[in-house]
Short mmCIF file of C-alpha atoms in Angstrom, two decimals:
data_model
loop_
_atom_site.label_atom_id
_atom_site.label_comp_id
_atom_site.label_asym_id
_atom_site.label_seq_id
_atom_site.Cartn_x
_atom_site.Cartn_y
_atom_site.Cartn_z
CA MET T 1 -21.30 2.28 18.20
CA LYS T 2 -18.34 0.78 16.26
CA LYS T 3 -16.09 3.31 14.38
CA TYR T 4 -14.75 1.95 11.21
CA PRO T 5 -11.35 3.50 10.04
CA VAL T 6 -12.40 4.20 6.38
CA GLY T 7 -9.67 6.59 4.85
CA ILE T 8 -7.66 6.59 8.14
CA GLN T 9 -3.97 5.72 7.49
CA SER T 10 -2.42 7.18 10.72
CA PHE T 11 -2.18 4.52 13.38
CA GLU T 12 -1.97 6.98 16.06
CA SER T 13 -5.29 8.61 15.00
CA LEU T 14 -6.90 5.19 14.46
CA ARG T 15 -5.85 3.95 18.23
CA LYS T 16 -6.59 7.19 19.93
CA GLY T 17 -9.93 7.72 17.99
CA GLY T 18 -11.26 4.29 19.25
CA TYR T 19 -11.70 3.08 15.52
CA LEU T 20 -11.66 -0.86 14.63
CA TYR T 21 -8.25 -2.24 14.11
CA ILE T 22 -7.95 -5.79 13.19
CA ASP T 23 -4.48 -6.91 14.84
CA LYS T 24 -1.80 -7.30 12.43
CA THR T 25 1.09 -6.84 14.88
CA GLU T 26 1.91 -10.67 15.19
CA LEU T 27 3.01 -10.52 11.49
CA ILE T 28 4.74 -7.15 12.15
CA TYR T 29 6.75 -8.37 14.69
CA ARG T 30 7.84 -11.30 12.79
CA LEU T 31 8.75 -8.90 9.96
CA ILE T 32 10.88 -6.88 12.30
CA SER T 33 12.54 -9.69 14.32
CA THR T 34 13.64 -11.78 11.30
CA GLY T 35 14.89 -9.37 8.67
CA LYS T 36 16.16 -5.71 7.97
CA TYR T 37 15.38 -4.55 4.40
CA TYR T 38 12.15 -5.43 2.93
CA PHE T 39 9.86 -4.56 -0.17
CA PHE T 40 6.31 -5.14 -0.28
CA SER T 41 3.68 -4.60 -3.06
CA ARG T 42 -0.12 -4.45 -2.79
CA PRO T 43 -3.06 -2.84 -4.80
CA ARG T 44 -4.01 0.57 -3.87
CA ARG T 45 -6.34 0.97 -0.84
CA PHE T 46 -5.14 -2.40 0.69
CA GLY T 47 -3.51 -0.77 3.92
CA LYS T 48 0.09 -0.21 3.01
CA SER T 49 0.20 3.42 4.31
CA LEU T 50 -1.35 2.16 7.65
CA LEU T 51 1.33 -0.40 7.90
CA ILE T 52 4.17 2.16 7.32
CA SER T 53 2.22 4.19 10.15
CA THR T 54 2.10 1.25 12.39
CA LEU T 55 5.90 0.62 11.99
CA GLU T 56 6.66 4.29 12.70
CA ALA T 57 4.51 4.07 15.88
CA TYR T 58 6.65 0.89 16.89
CA TYR T 59 9.93 2.40 16.14
CA SER T 60 9.06 5.74 17.95
CA GLY T 61 8.61 3.56 21.12
CA ARG T 62 4.80 4.42 21.20
CA LYS T 63 4.12 1.52 23.62
CA GLU T 64 0.77 3.18 24.56
CA LEU T 65 -0.76 2.79 21.19
CA PHE T 66 -0.34 -0.96 21.39
CA GLN T 67 -2.22 -1.67 24.33
CA GLY T 68 -4.21 -5.09 23.87
CA LEU T 69 -2.36 -5.88 20.72
CA PHE T 70 -0.09 -8.96 19.96
CA ILE T 71 3.09 -6.98 20.01
CA ASN T 72 2.65 -5.36 23.25
CA GLU T 73 2.50 -8.93 24.85
CA VAL T 74 5.67 -10.16 23.34
CA GLU T 75 7.88 -6.79 22.85
CA ASN T 76 10.20 -5.95 26.16
CA ASP T 77 12.16 -3.15 24.68
CA TRP T 78 10.49 -0.20 23.38
CA ASN T 79 13.29 2.03 21.93
CA SER T 80 12.93 5.17 19.85
CA TYR T 81 14.81 5.37 16.65
CA PRO T 82 15.38 8.19 14.43
CA ILE T 83 12.89 7.59 11.49
CA LEU T 84 13.05 8.91 7.75
CA HIS T 85 9.68 8.54 6.38
CA PHE T 86 8.88 9.21 2.62
CA ASP T 87 5.29 9.45 1.52
CA LEU T 88 5.34 9.73 -2.34
CA ASN T 89 1.69 8.98 -2.78
CA ALA T 90 -0.09 12.17 -2.66
CA GLN T 91 1.81 14.20 -5.42
CA LYS T 92 1.71 14.77 -9.10
CA TYR T 93 4.81 13.66 -11.19
CA ASP T 94 4.42 15.08 -14.58
CA SER T 95 8.01 16.70 -15.10
CA PRO T 96 11.68 15.65 -14.24
CA GLU T 97 11.50 18.77 -11.84
CA SER T 98 8.42 17.37 -9.81
CA LEU T 99 10.31 14.46 -8.42
CA ASN T 100 13.38 16.32 -7.67
CA ASP T 101 11.39 19.11 -6.20
CA ILE T 102 9.53 16.75 -3.71
CA LEU T 103 12.62 14.75 -2.83
CA ASN T 104 14.50 17.97 -2.06
CA ASP T 105 11.70 19.34 0.03
CA ILE T 106 11.90 16.38 2.20
CA LEU T 107 15.54 16.27 2.53
CA VAL T 108 15.73 20.07 3.57
CA LYS T 109 13.28 19.18 6.54
CA TRP T 110 15.69 16.57 7.63
CA GLU T 111 18.71 18.59 7.05
CA LYS T 112 17.32 21.05 9.40
CA LEU T 113 17.50 18.39 12.11
CA TYR T 114 20.61 16.39 11.37
CA GLY T 115 22.61 19.06 9.38
CA THR T 116 24.26 18.87 5.79
CA GLU T 117 27.74 19.16 3.95
CA PRO T 118 28.76 21.18 1.22
CA SER T 119 30.07 18.47 -0.82
CA GLU T 120 26.61 16.81 -0.67
CA VAL T 121 25.50 18.44 -4.09
CA SER T 122 23.21 15.57 -5.11
CA LEU T 123 19.94 13.95 -3.89
CA SER T 124 21.47 10.80 -3.24
CA LEU T 125 24.80 12.11 -1.52
CA ARG T 126 22.41 14.20 0.74
CA PHE T 127 20.33 11.22 1.63
CA GLN T 128 23.34 9.24 2.47
CA GLY T 129 24.60 12.24 4.60
CA ILE T 130 21.33 12.52 6.60
CA ILE T 131 21.10 8.69 7.27
CA GLN T 132 24.84 8.87 8.69
CA ARG T 133 24.45 11.92 10.77
CA ALA T 134 20.94 10.96 12.09
CA ALA T 135 22.58 7.61 13.46
CA GLU T 136 25.82 9.61 14.54
CA LYS T 137 23.71 12.37 16.59
CA THR T 138 21.17 10.14 18.04
CA GLY T 139 23.17 7.12 18.80
CA LYS T 140 20.43 4.76 17.06
CA SER T 141 20.24 3.12 13.72
CA VAL T 142 17.97 4.74 11.29
CA VAL T 143 14.52 3.60 10.42
CA ILE T 144 13.66 4.27 6.73
CA LEU T 145 10.19 3.79 5.56
CA VAL T 146 8.98 4.61 1.98
CA ASP T 147 5.17 4.68 1.15
CA GLU T 148 4.30 4.15 -2.64
CA TYR T 149 8.13 4.38 -3.78
CA ASP T 150 6.68 3.74 -7.34
CA LYS T 151 4.21 6.43 -7.63
CA PRO T 152 6.50 8.68 -9.89
CA MET T 153 7.18 5.71 -12.20
CA LEU T 154 3.53 4.73 -12.48
CA GLN T 155 2.36 8.35 -13.49
CA ALA T 156 5.20 8.13 -15.89
CA ILE T 157 3.79 5.19 -17.80
CA GLY T 158 3.56 5.97 -21.41
CA ASN T 159 6.23 8.48 -21.31
CA ASN T 160 9.25 6.47 -21.83
CA ASP T 161 11.78 9.60 -21.50
CA LEU T 162 10.04 10.88 -18.26
CA GLN T 163 10.07 7.21 -16.77
CA ASN T 164 13.75 6.66 -17.70
CA THR T 165 14.57 9.99 -15.95
CA TYR T 166 12.68 8.98 -12.71
CA ARG T 167 14.17 5.43 -12.88
CA ASP T 168 17.76 6.88 -12.74
CA THR T 169 16.83 9.49 -10.20
CA LEU T 170 15.24 6.97 -7.75
CA LYS T 171 17.84 4.25 -8.52
CA ALA T 172 20.57 6.46 -7.13
CA PHE T 173 18.53 7.87 -4.20
CA TYR T 174 17.52 4.51 -2.93
CA GLY T 175 20.98 3.38 -3.36
CA ALA T 176 21.60 4.92 -0.09
CA LEU T 177 20.02 2.08 1.55
CA LYS T 178 23.02 -0.13 0.54
CA SER T 179 25.85 2.29 0.74
CA LYS T 180 24.84 3.16 4.39
CA ASP T 181 23.89 -0.26 5.59
CA GLN T 182 25.95 0.10 8.92
CA TYR T 183 23.71 2.84 9.89
CA ILE T 184 20.37 1.47 9.27
CA GLN T 185 18.22 -0.56 11.76
CA PHE T 186 15.24 -1.16 9.35
CA ALA T 187 13.84 -0.36 5.82
CA LEU T 188 10.83 -0.90 4.21
CA LEU T 189 9.47 0.36 0.92
CA THR T 190 5.81 -0.22 -0.15
CA GLY T 191 4.10 0.23 -3.67
CA VAL T 192 1.86 -1.09 -6.27
CA THR T 193 4.34 -2.46 -8.65
CA LYS T 194 7.84 -3.75 -8.79
CA PHE T 195 9.93 -2.33 -11.49
CA SER T 196 12.65 -4.90 -11.57
CA LYS T 197 15.55 -6.05 -13.51
CA VAL T 198 17.57 -3.25 -15.12
CA SER T 199 15.46 -0.69 -12.90
CA ILE T 200 15.53 0.63 -9.56
CA PHE T 201 15.98 -2.61 -7.79
CA SER T 202 18.78 -3.88 -9.98
CA ASP T 203 21.37 -2.54 -7.26
CA LEU T 204 18.96 -3.32 -4.19
CA ASN T 205 19.81 -6.81 -4.05
CA ASN T 206 19.72 -6.77 -0.30
CA LEU T 207 15.77 -5.90 -0.12
CA MET T 208 13.76 -9.14 0.56
CA ASP T 209 10.56 -9.09 -1.52
CA ILE T 210 7.80 -10.48 0.60
CA SER T 211 4.93 -9.61 -1.71
CA PHE T 212 4.73 -13.43 -2.81
CA ASP T 213 5.86 -14.58 0.77
CA LYS T 214 3.20 -16.89 2.02
CA ARG T 215 4.21 -15.96 5.62
CA TYR T 216 3.22 -12.41 4.96
CA ALA T 217 0.24 -12.93 2.58
CA GLU T 218 -2.11 -11.55 5.22
CA LEU T 219 -0.07 -8.51 6.31
CA CYS T 220 -2.44 -6.31 4.26
CA GLY T 221 -6.10 -7.10 3.50
CA ILE T 222 -8.80 -8.95 5.64
CA THR T 223 -9.29 -12.72 5.94
CA GLU T 224 -12.81 -14.35 6.31
CA ASN T 225 -11.63 -15.54 9.77
CA GLU T 226 -10.97 -12.05 10.51
CA ILE T 227 -14.37 -10.92 9.52
CA HIS T 228 -16.15 -13.39 11.90
CA THR T 229 -13.71 -12.74 14.79
CA TRP T 230 -13.87 -8.86 14.69
CA LEU T 231 -17.04 -8.05 12.69
CA GLU T 232 -19.49 -10.88 13.65
CA GLU T 233 -22.13 -8.43 15.39
CA ASP T 234 -21.42 -6.45 12.31
CA LEU T 235 -22.70 -8.95 9.99
CA HIS T 236 -26.07 -9.35 11.63
CA GLU T 237 -26.49 -5.61 11.71
CA LEU T 238 -25.62 -5.55 7.87
CA SER T 239 -28.35 -8.29 7.40
CA VAL T 240 -30.91 -6.37 8.88
CA ASN T 241 -30.29 -3.22 7.06
CA THR T 242 -30.07 -4.91 3.60
CA ASN T 243 -33.13 -7.26 4.29
CA MET T 244 -31.05 -10.16 3.64
CA SER T 245 -30.61 -13.23 5.63
CA TYR T 246 -27.23 -13.55 7.47
CA ASP T 247 -26.02 -16.34 4.94
CA GLN T 248 -26.95 -14.16 2.14
CA VAL T 249 -24.72 -11.22 3.40
CA CYS T 250 -21.68 -13.31 4.02
CA LYS T 251 -22.18 -14.74 0.61
CA CYS T 252 -22.67 -11.35 -1.02
CA LEU T 253 -19.69 -10.22 0.78
CA LYS T 254 -17.55 -12.86 -0.45
CA GLU T 255 -18.51 -12.46 -4.04
CA ARG T 256 -18.23 -8.89 -4.32
CA TYR T 257 -14.94 -8.30 -2.08
CA ASP T 258 -13.00 -11.54 -1.62
CA GLY T 259 -10.94 -13.35 -3.80
CA TYR T 260 -7.47 -11.72 -3.55
CA HIS T 261 -4.42 -14.28 -3.59
CA PHE T 262 -1.03 -13.08 -3.73
CA THR T 263 0.65 -16.33 -3.31
CA GLU T 264 -0.29 -19.67 -4.41
CA ASP T 265 -2.63 -21.79 -2.01
CA SER T 266 -3.25 -19.03 0.25
CA ASN T 267 -6.40 -17.93 2.15
CA GLY T 268 -8.56 -15.44 -0.06
CA LEU T 269 -8.21 -11.75 1.08
CA TYR T 270 -11.11 -9.39 1.18
CA ASN T 271 -10.31 -5.78 0.10
CA PRO T 272 -10.23 -3.64 3.11
CA PHE T 273 -11.29 -0.69 1.86
CA SER T 274 -14.56 -2.07 0.28
CA LEU T 275 -15.31 -4.21 3.24
CA LEU T 276 -14.97 -1.29 5.82
CA ASN T 277 -17.18 1.05 3.59
CA THR T 278 -19.63 -1.58 3.53
CA PHE T 279 -19.98 -1.77 7.30
CA ALA T 280 -19.75 2.06 7.63
CA ARG T 281 -22.48 2.63 5.37
CA MET T 282 -24.42 -0.62 6.06
CA LYS T 283 -24.92 -1.13 2.23
CA PHE T 284 -23.07 -2.74 -0.79
CA GLY T 285 -21.29 -0.55 -3.21
CA ASN T 286 -18.45 -0.49 -5.72
CA TYR T 287 -16.37 1.38 -3.05
CA TRP T 288 -12.59 0.38 -4.18
CA PHE T 289 -13.33 0.81 -7.75
CA GLU T 290 -15.18 4.26 -7.44
CA THR T 291 -12.14 5.67 -5.97
CA GLY T 292 -10.68 5.83 -9.49
CA THR T 293 -8.95 3.49 -12.29
CA PRO T 294 -5.68 4.70 -13.85
CA SER T 295 -6.33 5.44 -17.47
CA TYR T 296 -3.10 3.91 -18.30
CA LEU T 297 -4.45 0.40 -17.62
CA ALA T 298 -6.77 0.69 -20.71
CA GLN T 299 -4.22 2.24 -22.60
CA LEU T 300 -1.75 -0.44 -22.15
CA LEU T 301 -4.35 -3.17 -23.11
CA LYS T 302 -4.95 -1.25 -26.36
CA GLN T 303 -1.30 -0.76 -27.18
CA ASN T 304 -0.59 -4.38 -26.64
CA LYS T 305 -3.27 -5.52 -28.75
CA TYR T 306 -4.40 -7.62 -26.02
CA ASN T 307 -7.31 -10.08 -26.43
CA LEU T 308 -9.82 -9.25 -23.37
CA THR T 309 -11.32 -12.63 -23.51
CA ARG T 310 -8.10 -13.86 -21.85
CA LEU T 311 -8.69 -11.77 -18.72
CA SER T 312 -10.62 -14.24 -16.96
CA ASN T 313 -8.21 -17.19 -17.54
CA GLU T 314 -4.57 -15.69 -18.17
CA VAL T 315 -1.67 -18.17 -17.50
CA VAL T 316 1.73 -16.56 -16.78
CA THR T 317 4.95 -17.52 -15.13
CA SER T 318 6.14 -16.02 -11.71
CA ASP T 319 8.90 -14.20 -13.46
CA LEU T 320 6.24 -12.06 -15.47
CA LEU T 321 4.24 -11.30 -12.02
CA ASN T 322 7.38 -10.34 -10.23
CA GLY T 323 8.02 -7.26 -12.38
CA VAL T 324 6.45 -4.71 -14.69
CA ASP T 325 9.54 -3.91 -16.99
CA THR T 326 8.00 -6.11 -19.52
CA LEU T 327 5.12 -3.65 -20.04
CA ILE T 328 6.27 -3.36 -23.54
CA ASN T 329 5.16 -7.07 -24.20
CA SER T 330 2.51 -7.56 -21.82
CA PRO T 331 0.27 -5.51 -19.74
CA ILE T 332 -0.60 -8.40 -17.31
CA PRO T 333 2.00 -7.77 -14.59
CA VAL T 334 0.68 -4.29 -13.79
CA LEU T 335 -2.92 -5.46 -13.89
CA TYR T 336 -1.92 -8.19 -11.20
CA GLN T 337 -0.02 -6.01 -9.06
CA SER T 338 -2.86 -3.12 -9.39
CA GLY T 339 -5.41 -5.67 -8.20
CA TYR T 340 -7.49 -5.98 -11.26
CA LEU T 341 -6.46 -9.53 -11.73
CA THR T 342 -5.30 -12.11 -9.02
CA ILE T 343 -4.13 -15.78 -8.64
CA LYS T 344 -6.80 -18.35 -9.18
CA SER T 345 -4.72 -21.31 -9.43
CA TYR T 346 -1.17 -22.57 -9.50
CA ASN T 347 0.46 -25.53 -11.50
CA SER T 348 3.34 -26.56 -9.52
CA ARG T 349 4.58 -28.88 -12.30
CA PHE T 350 4.98 -26.15 -14.89
CA ASN T 351 5.32 -23.26 -12.33
CA VAL T 352 2.63 -21.27 -13.94
CA TYR T 353 -0.12 -19.27 -12.55
CA THR T 354 -3.68 -18.83 -13.95
CA LEU T 355 -5.09 -15.41 -13.18
CA GLY T 356 -8.55 -13.89 -13.18
CA PHE T 357 -10.72 -11.16 -11.59
CA PRO T 358 -10.53 -11.50 -7.93
CA ASN T 359 -14.30 -10.65 -7.41
CA LYS T 360 -17.55 -9.24 -8.56
CA GLU T 361 -16.74 -5.66 -7.73
CA VAL T 362 -13.43 -5.67 -9.96
CA GLU T 363 -14.86 -7.64 -12.66
CA GLU T 364 -17.97 -5.54 -13.28
CA GLY T 365 -16.28 -2.48 -12.58
CA PHE T 366 -13.29 -2.87 -14.70
CA ILE T 367 -15.33 -4.06 -17.74
CA SER T 368 -17.56 -1.16 -17.31
CA TYR T 369 -14.50 1.09 -17.25
CA LEU T 370 -13.21 -0.44 -20.48
CA LEU T 371 -16.38 0.07 -22.65
CA PRO T 372 -15.63 3.79 -23.82
CA TYR T 373 -12.01 3.06 -24.73
CA TYR T 374 -13.25 0.25 -27.27
CA ALA T 375 -16.67 1.18 -28.27
CA HIS T 376 -18.50 4.35 -29.77
CA VAL T 377 -19.92 5.55 -26.37
CA GLN T 378 -19.34 8.14 -24.04
CA PRO T 379 -18.24 7.44 -20.47
CA ALA T 380 -21.47 8.99 -19.11
CA GLU T 381 -23.50 7.02 -21.31
CA SER T 382 -22.01 3.50 -20.72
CA ALA T 383 -24.69 2.48 -18.02
CA PHE T 384 -27.50 3.97 -19.84
CA GLN T 385 -26.47 2.07 -23.10
CA ILE T 386 -26.12 -1.14 -21.02
CA MET T 387 -29.33 -0.87 -19.39
CA ASN T 388 -31.08 -0.36 -22.90
CA PHE T 389 -29.32 -3.59 -24.22
CA ILE T 390 -30.78 -5.39 -21.22
CA GLU T 391 -34.13 -4.33 -21.82
CA GLU T 392 -34.18 -5.09 -25.44
CA VAL T 393 -33.11 -8.73 -24.93
CA GLU T 394 -35.53 -9.14 -22.18
CA LYS T 395 -38.20 -7.64 -24.22
CA GLY T 396 -37.47 -9.78 -27.40
CA GLU T 397 -36.52 -6.53 -29.45
CA ILE T 398 -33.99 -8.19 -31.63
CA ASP T 399 -33.58 -5.48 -34.28
CA ALA T 400 -33.45 -2.38 -31.72
CA PHE T 401 -30.56 -4.61 -29.91
CA PHE T 402 -28.54 -4.74 -33.13
CA LEU T 403 -29.13 -1.20 -34.30
CA ARG T 404 -27.77 -0.20 -30.89
CA LEU T 405 -24.90 -2.63 -30.97
CA LYS T 406 -24.16 -1.19 -34.78
CA SER T 407 -23.82 2.26 -33.21
CA PHE T 408 -21.05 0.75 -30.77
CA PHE T 409 -18.93 0.10 -34.02
CA ALA T 410 -19.53 3.58 -35.64
CA ASP T 411 -16.34 5.38 -36.42
CA THR T 412 -14.16 2.62 -35.78
CA PRO T 413 -10.61 4.18 -35.95
CA TYR T 414 -8.61 3.99 -39.18
CA GLU T 415 -5.73 2.39 -37.28
CA MET T 416 -7.86 -0.76 -36.20
CA ILE T 417 -8.27 -1.96 -39.72
CA ARG T 418 -5.25 -4.36 -39.28
CA ASP T 419 -6.79 -5.65 -36.13
CA LEU T 420 -10.31 -5.46 -37.05
CA GLU T 421 -11.38 -9.05 -35.96
CA LEU T 422 -9.71 -8.58 -32.59
CA HIS T 423 -11.40 -5.31 -32.25
CA TYR T 424 -14.81 -6.78 -32.99
CA GLN T 425 -13.96 -9.40 -30.37
CA ASN T 426 -12.98 -7.27 -27.70
CA VAL T 427 -16.06 -4.95 -28.15
CA LEU T 428 -18.56 -7.77 -28.23
CA PHE T 429 -16.58 -9.54 -25.17
CA ILE T 430 -16.94 -6.34 -22.95
CA LEU T 431 -20.73 -5.96 -23.88
CA PHE T 432 -21.73 -9.63 -23.61
CA LYS T 433 -19.70 -9.55 -20.11
CA LEU T 434 -21.70 -6.56 -18.96
CA LEU T 435 -24.97 -8.25 -20.39
CA GLY T 436 -23.91 -11.29 -18.24
CA PHE T 437 -24.18 -9.54 -14.95
CA TYR T 438 -27.82 -9.19 -15.33
CA THR T 439 -28.69 -12.09 -17.78
CA GLU T 440 -27.41 -15.41 -18.29
CA VAL T 441 -24.72 -15.45 -20.91
CA GLU T 442 -22.41 -17.99 -22.32
CA TYR T 443 -19.62 -16.44 -24.78
CA HIS T 444 -16.94 -18.36 -26.56
CA THR T 445 -14.13 -17.73 -29.19
CA SER T 446 -12.05 -20.08 -31.03
CA GLU T 447 -10.34 -19.61 -34.24
CA GLY T 448 -11.90 -16.39 -35.19
CA ARG T 449 -15.40 -17.91 -34.72
CA ILE T 450 -17.55 -16.12 -31.99
CA ASP T 451 -20.75 -18.07 -30.64
CA LEU T 452 -22.95 -16.47 -28.27
CA LEU T 453 -25.96 -17.62 -26.02
CA ILE T 454 -28.10 -15.27 -24.04
CA LYS T 455 -30.82 -16.49 -21.72
CA THR T 456 -33.44 -14.31 -20.08
CA SER T 457 -36.66 -15.38 -18.48
CA LYS T 458 -38.83 -15.45 -21.65
CA PHE T 459 -36.18 -15.71 -24.49
CA ILE T 460 -33.01 -17.69 -25.47
CA TYR T 461 -30.72 -16.30 -28.43
CA LEU T 462 -28.23 -18.20 -30.00
CA MET T 463 -26.00 -16.15 -32.16
CA GLU T 464 -23.21 -16.87 -34.82
CA PHE T 465 -20.85 -14.09 -35.81
CA LYS T 466 -18.92 -14.07 -39.20
CA LEU T 467 -16.10 -11.65 -40.52
CA GLU T 468 -16.16 -11.19 -44.22
CA GLY T 469 -18.52 -13.97 -44.74
CA THR T 470 -22.27 -13.81 -44.69
CA ALA T 471 -25.29 -13.76 -42.46
CA GLU T 472 -26.63 -16.58 -44.15
CA GLU T 473 -23.48 -18.55 -43.64
CA ALA T 474 -23.46 -17.81 -39.97
CA LEU T 475 -27.12 -18.99 -39.66
CA ALA T 476 -26.20 -22.16 -41.66
CA GLN T 477 -23.57 -23.07 -39.16
CA ILE T 478 -26.16 -22.83 -36.09
CA ASN T 479 -28.38 -25.12 -38.16
CA GLU T 480 -25.49 -27.72 -39.16
CA LYS T 481 -23.99 -27.79 -35.74
CA HIS T 482 -27.40 -28.33 -33.98
CA TYR T 483 -27.07 -25.69 -31.54
CA VAL T 484 -30.64 -25.60 -31.05
CA THR T 485 -31.07 -29.10 -29.96
CA PRO T 486 -30.43 -28.60 -25.98
CA PHE T 487 -33.13 -25.96 -25.92
CA GLN T 488 -36.06 -28.03 -27.91
CA VAL T 489 -37.98 -28.71 -24.81
CA ASP T 490 -37.43 -25.42 -23.16
CA ARG T 491 -40.70 -23.20 -22.83
CA ARG T 492 -38.73 -20.05 -23.65
CA LYS T 493 -39.10 -18.58 -27.24
CA VAL T 494 -35.67 -19.49 -29.07
CA PHE T 495 -34.13 -17.21 -31.64
CA LYS T 496 -31.22 -18.19 -34.10
CA ILE T 497 -29.30 -15.07 -35.39
CA GLY T 498 -26.54 -15.05 -37.86
CA VAL T 499 -24.33 -11.84 -38.13
CA ASN T 500 -21.68 -10.71 -40.56
CA PHE T 501 -19.11 -7.90 -40.11
CA SER T 502 -17.74 -6.22 -43.07
CA ASN T 503 -14.09 -4.95 -43.20
CA LYS T 504 -15.20 -2.46 -45.60
CA THR T 505 -17.82 -0.52 -43.75
CA ARG T 506 -15.91 -1.55 -40.34
CA ASN T 507 -19.37 -2.53 -38.87
CA ILE T 508 -22.12 -5.13 -38.63
CA GLN T 509 -23.20 -5.67 -42.39
CA LYS T 510 -26.07 -7.59 -41.81
CA TRP T 511 -28.16 -9.99 -39.36
CA ILE T 512 -30.78 -12.47 -39.98
CA VAL T 513 -33.17 -13.84 -37.18
CA GLU T 514 -35.13 -17.00 -37.30
CA GLU T 515 -37.48 -17.94 -34.60
CA VAL T 516 -37.49 -21.66 -33.71
#
């Protein structure tokens, strides 16, 4: 029986335990053979920690762990180097002292091995001293591996003072990579985001950022070709367990977990965490999304007054994607680098990227997650409410549908008054996106007008929404623009619905229903 490395981030444990390993060592060998300093960003649960662990095993000279892999066929010299491995991932950063304490704890352990000097009074001076003494005492250059370098910065989003404190600390600390260059063999920093410009990386201009490098696009993540190479038998087993055909299983895997693109014109990548969980449990699920979504993502969207309808078709420049120091102006970089949006297409003429959701797991999960942040509904009730909406449209219970929708706008926050139109649009977008996962929905917005088409097996709903107009005007627009014409020969029952929102009540003021 095949063993799937779900949650295993140690290369040694994976290899000794006989777990599946999709060989990435050809790319790793290219990495170590052609450069010295690297930065690599990918979303969480994409295999960055395993990559760091694999490099640690290689630089420790653990040849036995690489038997049967590409790197074992080409590497002749298996040398051991002193390794300084930082793991900043599994910590909580909520005060200036928390980062200092964690870095101090790491440095103390290394100082026991390599010594210290009284003059090294700061964290950065101590780190520099350790690098130099480790090289001098062992006679080998030092390897530096930093896992989730940005975790303190990410946890401080929304707290500018704390984030600036962390920025200053880490900027000085990582500066050791440049000041002690002659003692360093190799360095890799991984993370979710790149805090650039006047940030941590402003002095580290010797770091090569391979996050957008097509040569290393497949360093983390799993390609379709790799699935058929390493998991072909598993696909057939999944087919049996899910009562789906082989072709249906392949299609469902692709729709749910594929679609990540980190450079233009690259192969799509499957989320390894979701994919391996699917095979381990032999059923489909929202595995990556269920591991947690940072609340700051929803907060960033609201703070920036972001129009959620753009999530499926956001056009950006490469400069915006490359750093998240523009958070004050746009939440898009962190959404992209966190894996909630990905590259869908590239326009080389204007050097712009079109972003969208990578797959169904992310789209459905993220939209569902946003609902309580925008509508008057508790997180635990979201799924229940959506189920009721779906049942109501499927049964033709229009008044019940709108009464429920009206409750979503209850207690609209006073601070939303200036942006009521955007607030209405965002709530409706979330709701109708969620309905669209179970029914056929077309939703359009332009110049403040919101048009909606919902199709079920028995009914077709044509809706027009007005803000500070009248429901009668909305209904008249449906008639004047002949929205019904395409459905005149359809056997399903067709409803025309005009809806008006009131700024005064901050809610739906009236709806009128006409059956065709």
